[in-house]
Tab-separated table of C-alpha atoms in Angstrom:
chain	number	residue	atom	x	y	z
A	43	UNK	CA	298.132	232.456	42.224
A	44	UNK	CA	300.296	229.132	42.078
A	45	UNK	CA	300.421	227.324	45.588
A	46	UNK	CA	302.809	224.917	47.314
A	47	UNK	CA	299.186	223.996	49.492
A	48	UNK	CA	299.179	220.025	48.881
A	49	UNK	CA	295.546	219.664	49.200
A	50	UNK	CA	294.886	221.929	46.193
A	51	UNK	CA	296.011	223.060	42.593
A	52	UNK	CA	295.641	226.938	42.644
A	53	UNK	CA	294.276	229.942	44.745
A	54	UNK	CA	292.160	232.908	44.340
A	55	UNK	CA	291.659	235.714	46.292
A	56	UNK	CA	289.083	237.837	45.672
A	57	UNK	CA	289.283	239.638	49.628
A	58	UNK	CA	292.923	240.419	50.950
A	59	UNK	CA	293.481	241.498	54.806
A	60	UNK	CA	292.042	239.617	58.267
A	61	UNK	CA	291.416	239.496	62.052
A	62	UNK	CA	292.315	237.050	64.341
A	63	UNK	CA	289.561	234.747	65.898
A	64	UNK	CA	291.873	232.280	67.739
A	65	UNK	CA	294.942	230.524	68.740
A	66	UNK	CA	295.350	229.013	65.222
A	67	UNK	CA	296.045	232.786	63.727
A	68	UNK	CA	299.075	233.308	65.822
A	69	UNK	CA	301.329	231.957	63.401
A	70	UNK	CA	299.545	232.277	60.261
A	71	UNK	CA	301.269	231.983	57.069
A	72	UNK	CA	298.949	234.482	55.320
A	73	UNK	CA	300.191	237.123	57.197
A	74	UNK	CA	303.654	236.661	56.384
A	75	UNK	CA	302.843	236.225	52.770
A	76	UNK	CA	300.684	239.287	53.341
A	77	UNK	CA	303.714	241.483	54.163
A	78	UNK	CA	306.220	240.337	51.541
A	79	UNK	CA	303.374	240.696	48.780
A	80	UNK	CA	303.326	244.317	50.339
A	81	UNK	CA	307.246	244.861	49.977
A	82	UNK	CA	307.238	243.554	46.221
A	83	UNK	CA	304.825	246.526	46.067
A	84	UNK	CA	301.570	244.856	45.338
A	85	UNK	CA	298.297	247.515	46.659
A	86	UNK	CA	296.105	244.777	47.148
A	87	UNK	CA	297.939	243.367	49.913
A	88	UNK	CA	299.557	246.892	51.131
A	89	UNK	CA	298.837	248.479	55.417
A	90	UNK	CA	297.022	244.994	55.881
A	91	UNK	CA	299.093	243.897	58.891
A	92	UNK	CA	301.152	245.741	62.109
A	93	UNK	CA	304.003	244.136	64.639
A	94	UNK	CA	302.916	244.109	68.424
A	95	UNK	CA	304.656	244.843	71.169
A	96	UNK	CA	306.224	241.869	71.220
A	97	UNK	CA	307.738	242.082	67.575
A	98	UNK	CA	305.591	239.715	65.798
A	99	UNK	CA	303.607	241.053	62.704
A	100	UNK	CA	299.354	240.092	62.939
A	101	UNK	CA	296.510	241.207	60.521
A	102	UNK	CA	295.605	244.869	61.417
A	103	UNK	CA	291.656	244.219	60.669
A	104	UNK	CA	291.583	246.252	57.638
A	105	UNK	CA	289.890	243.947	55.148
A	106	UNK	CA	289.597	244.545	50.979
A	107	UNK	CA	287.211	243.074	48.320
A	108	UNK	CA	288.359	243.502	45.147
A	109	UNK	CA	286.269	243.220	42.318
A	110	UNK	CA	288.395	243.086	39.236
A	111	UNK	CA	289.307	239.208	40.973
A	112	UNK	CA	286.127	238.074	40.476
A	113	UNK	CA	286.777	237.070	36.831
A	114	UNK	CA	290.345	234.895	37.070
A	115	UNK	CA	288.507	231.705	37.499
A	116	UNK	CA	286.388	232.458	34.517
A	117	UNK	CA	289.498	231.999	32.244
A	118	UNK	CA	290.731	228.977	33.334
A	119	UNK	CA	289.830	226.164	31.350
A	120	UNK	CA	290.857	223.109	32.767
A	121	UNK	CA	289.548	221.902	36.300
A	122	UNK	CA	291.187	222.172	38.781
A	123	UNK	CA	290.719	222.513	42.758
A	124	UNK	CA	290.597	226.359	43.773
A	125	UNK	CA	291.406	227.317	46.958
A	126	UNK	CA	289.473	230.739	47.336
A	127	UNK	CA	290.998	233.173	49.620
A	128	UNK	CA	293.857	231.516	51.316
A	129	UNK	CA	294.986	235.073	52.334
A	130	UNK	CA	292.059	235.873	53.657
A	131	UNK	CA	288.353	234.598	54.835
A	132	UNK	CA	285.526	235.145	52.639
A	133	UNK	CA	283.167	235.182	55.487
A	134	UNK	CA	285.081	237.574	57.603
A	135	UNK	CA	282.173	240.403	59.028
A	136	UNK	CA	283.766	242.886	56.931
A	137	UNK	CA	282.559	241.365	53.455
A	138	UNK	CA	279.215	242.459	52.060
A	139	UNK	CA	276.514	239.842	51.645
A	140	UNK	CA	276.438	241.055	48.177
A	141	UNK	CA	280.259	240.283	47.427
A	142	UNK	CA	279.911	236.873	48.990
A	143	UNK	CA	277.120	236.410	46.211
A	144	UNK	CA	279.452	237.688	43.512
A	145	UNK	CA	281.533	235.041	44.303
A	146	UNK	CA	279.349	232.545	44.480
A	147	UNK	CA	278.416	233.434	40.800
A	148	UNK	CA	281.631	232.719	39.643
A	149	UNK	CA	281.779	229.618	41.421
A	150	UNK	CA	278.205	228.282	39.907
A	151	UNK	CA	279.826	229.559	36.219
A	152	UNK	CA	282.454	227.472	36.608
A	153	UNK	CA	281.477	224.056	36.695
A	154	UNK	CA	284.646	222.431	35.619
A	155	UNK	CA	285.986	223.350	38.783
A	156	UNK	CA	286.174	222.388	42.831
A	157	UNK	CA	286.244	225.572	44.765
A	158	UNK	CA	287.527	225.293	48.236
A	159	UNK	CA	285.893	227.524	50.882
A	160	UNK	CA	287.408	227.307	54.181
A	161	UNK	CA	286.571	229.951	57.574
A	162	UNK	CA	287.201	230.174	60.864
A	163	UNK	CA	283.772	232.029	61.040
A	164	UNK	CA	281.204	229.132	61.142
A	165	UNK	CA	278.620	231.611	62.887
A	166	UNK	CA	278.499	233.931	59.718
A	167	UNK	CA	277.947	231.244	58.031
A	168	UNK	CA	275.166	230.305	59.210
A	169	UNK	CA	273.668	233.832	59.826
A	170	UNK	CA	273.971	233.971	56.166
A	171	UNK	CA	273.010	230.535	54.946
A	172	UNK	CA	269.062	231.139	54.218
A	173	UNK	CA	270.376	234.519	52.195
A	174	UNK	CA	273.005	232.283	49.889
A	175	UNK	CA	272.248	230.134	47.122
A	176	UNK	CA	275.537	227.443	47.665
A	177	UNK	CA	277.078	225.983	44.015
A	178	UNK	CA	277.131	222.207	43.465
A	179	UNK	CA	280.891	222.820	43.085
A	180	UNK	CA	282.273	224.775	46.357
A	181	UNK	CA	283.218	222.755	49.462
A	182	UNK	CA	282.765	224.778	52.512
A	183	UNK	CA	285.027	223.644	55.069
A	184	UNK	CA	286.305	225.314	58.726
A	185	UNK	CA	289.583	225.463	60.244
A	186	UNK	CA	289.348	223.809	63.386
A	187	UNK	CA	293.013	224.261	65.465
A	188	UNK	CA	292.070	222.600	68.920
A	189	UNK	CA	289.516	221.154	71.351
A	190	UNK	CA	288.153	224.826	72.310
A	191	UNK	CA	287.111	225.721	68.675
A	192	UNK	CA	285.478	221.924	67.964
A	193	UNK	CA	281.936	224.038	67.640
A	194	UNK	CA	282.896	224.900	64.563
A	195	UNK	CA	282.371	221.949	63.224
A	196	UNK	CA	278.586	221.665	64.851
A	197	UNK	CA	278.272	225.422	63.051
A	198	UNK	CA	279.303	223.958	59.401
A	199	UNK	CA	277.288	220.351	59.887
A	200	UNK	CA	273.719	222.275	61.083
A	201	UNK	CA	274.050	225.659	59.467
A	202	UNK	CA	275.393	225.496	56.180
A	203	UNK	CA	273.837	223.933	52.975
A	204	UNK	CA	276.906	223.352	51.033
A	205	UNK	CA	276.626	219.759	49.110
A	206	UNK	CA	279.994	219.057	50.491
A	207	UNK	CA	281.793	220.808	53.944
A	208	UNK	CA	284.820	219.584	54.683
A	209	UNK	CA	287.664	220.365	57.742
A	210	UNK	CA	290.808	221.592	57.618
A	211	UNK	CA	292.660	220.619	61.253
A	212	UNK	CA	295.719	222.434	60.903
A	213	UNK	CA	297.668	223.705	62.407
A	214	UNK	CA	297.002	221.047	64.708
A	215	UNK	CA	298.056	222.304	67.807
A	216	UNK	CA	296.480	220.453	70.561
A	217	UNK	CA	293.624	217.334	71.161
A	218	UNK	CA	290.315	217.153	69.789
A	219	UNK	CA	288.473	214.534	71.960
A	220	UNK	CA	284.782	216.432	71.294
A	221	UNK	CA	285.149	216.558	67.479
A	222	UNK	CA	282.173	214.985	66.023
A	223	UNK	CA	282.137	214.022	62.234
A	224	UNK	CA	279.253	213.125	61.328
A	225	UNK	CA	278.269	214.593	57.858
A	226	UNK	CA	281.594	215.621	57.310
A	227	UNK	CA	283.078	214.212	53.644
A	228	UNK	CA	286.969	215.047	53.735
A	229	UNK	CA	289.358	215.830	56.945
A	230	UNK	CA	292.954	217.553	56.081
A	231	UNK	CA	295.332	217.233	58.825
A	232	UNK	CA	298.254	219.403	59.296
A	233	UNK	CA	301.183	221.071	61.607
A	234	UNK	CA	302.834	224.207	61.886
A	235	UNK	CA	305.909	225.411	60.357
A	236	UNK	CA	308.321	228.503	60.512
A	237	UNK	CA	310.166	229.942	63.346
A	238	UNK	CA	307.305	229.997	65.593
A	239	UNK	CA	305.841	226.797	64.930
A	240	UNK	CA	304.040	224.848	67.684
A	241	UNK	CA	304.993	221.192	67.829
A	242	UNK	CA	302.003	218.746	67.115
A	243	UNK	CA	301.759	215.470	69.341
A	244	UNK	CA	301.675	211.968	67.107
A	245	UNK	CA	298.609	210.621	69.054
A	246	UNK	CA	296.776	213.536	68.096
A	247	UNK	CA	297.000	212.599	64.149
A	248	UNK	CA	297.126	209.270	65.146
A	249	UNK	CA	293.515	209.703	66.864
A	250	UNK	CA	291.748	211.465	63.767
A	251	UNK	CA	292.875	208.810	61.141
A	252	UNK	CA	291.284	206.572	62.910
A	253	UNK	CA	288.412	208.325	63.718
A	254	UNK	CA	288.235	209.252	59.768
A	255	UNK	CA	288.563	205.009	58.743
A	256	UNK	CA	285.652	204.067	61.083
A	257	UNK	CA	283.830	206.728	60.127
A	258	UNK	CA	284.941	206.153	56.026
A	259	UNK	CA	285.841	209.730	55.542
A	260	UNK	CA	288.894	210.460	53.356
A	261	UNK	CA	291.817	211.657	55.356
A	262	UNK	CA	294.692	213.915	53.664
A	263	UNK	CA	297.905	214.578	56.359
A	264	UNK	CA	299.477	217.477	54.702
């Protein structure tokens, strides 16, 4: 699937559908998407999501793995940096041990690539670290939205054998005075858009690009 996500070239989605873990899923894009890939009558992405009772549309916790995705990154050539499952999270309780593996596979047969792993589900992750065997080639980063989900990063730095983890802290909604980076190789930074976007304070970005120059970690505001 093309992408207008800065930090990356193209997406794959192997899983479709969601829950939400915390404050950063109120707005997410992915559910929106989600929706209108549903109206343009596309089954992979149709009864994933339902309105509340205040109107706004959410994930409805039905989650998909489709197999005949596995294989899209297997014809494409020339690198390129895959963001895999932007509509989704591969590490969501819902998909099999055995499916994360599949996916995995691809990623290790496709060296000429930089697969982007990203969850909000740092726990699984670990639960199912000893059980994975994690590609040269996939980053495995987690979303980290605000000060009361800065574990997350803890999770990814002491649970997770991926060669290269990585943190995407967007939508940045609020302060992160306890995040920690140690062992962390590449920070995105990012707001909110859309109707309901939540504003994001200067200081806030200000703080982690700083943070990311003493600490000589590439920094990417999106």
């Amino acid at each position: 699937m093309a992408t207008k996500i800065a930090w990356t070239n193209k997406t794959w989605n192997p899983v479709s559908g969601c829950t939400r873990v915390s404050d950063g899923c109120d707005n997410c894009y992915a559910v929106g998407q989600t929706r209108r890939c549903e109206n343009c009558k596309q089954k992979k992405y149709a009864g994933l999501t339902v309105l509340d009772k205040r109107g706004r549309r959410h994930f409805n916790g039905v989650v998909r793995c489709h197999e005949y995705e596995l294989s899209k990154p297997l014809r494409w050539k020339k690198g390129r940096m895959i963001f895999v499952n932007s509509m989704s999270d591969l590490f969501h309780k819902k998909v099999p041990l055995e499916f994360i593996r599949k996916v995995f596979d691809v990623i290790r047969q496709c060296p000429q690539h930089r697969f982007q792993v990203l969850t909000k589900r740092p726990e699984r992750v670990a639960q199912l670290d000893a059980h994975l065997d994690w590609p040269d080639n996939l980053w495995m980063g987690v979303t980290v939205e605000n000060n009361d989900v800065c574990h997350r990063v803890g999770l990814l730095r002491d649970g997770c054998s991926a060669k290269m983890k990585w943190l995407s802290i967007e939508p940045l909604i609020g302060p992160v005075p306890d995040i920690r980076l140690l062992d962390i190789d590449w920070v995105v930074v990012g707001g909110e858009s859309g109707a309901h976007g939540r504003p994001m304070q200067k200081e806030c970005i200000d703080d982690l690009h700083s943070l990311c120059i003493r600490r000589g970690i590439p920094f990417f505001f999106k």
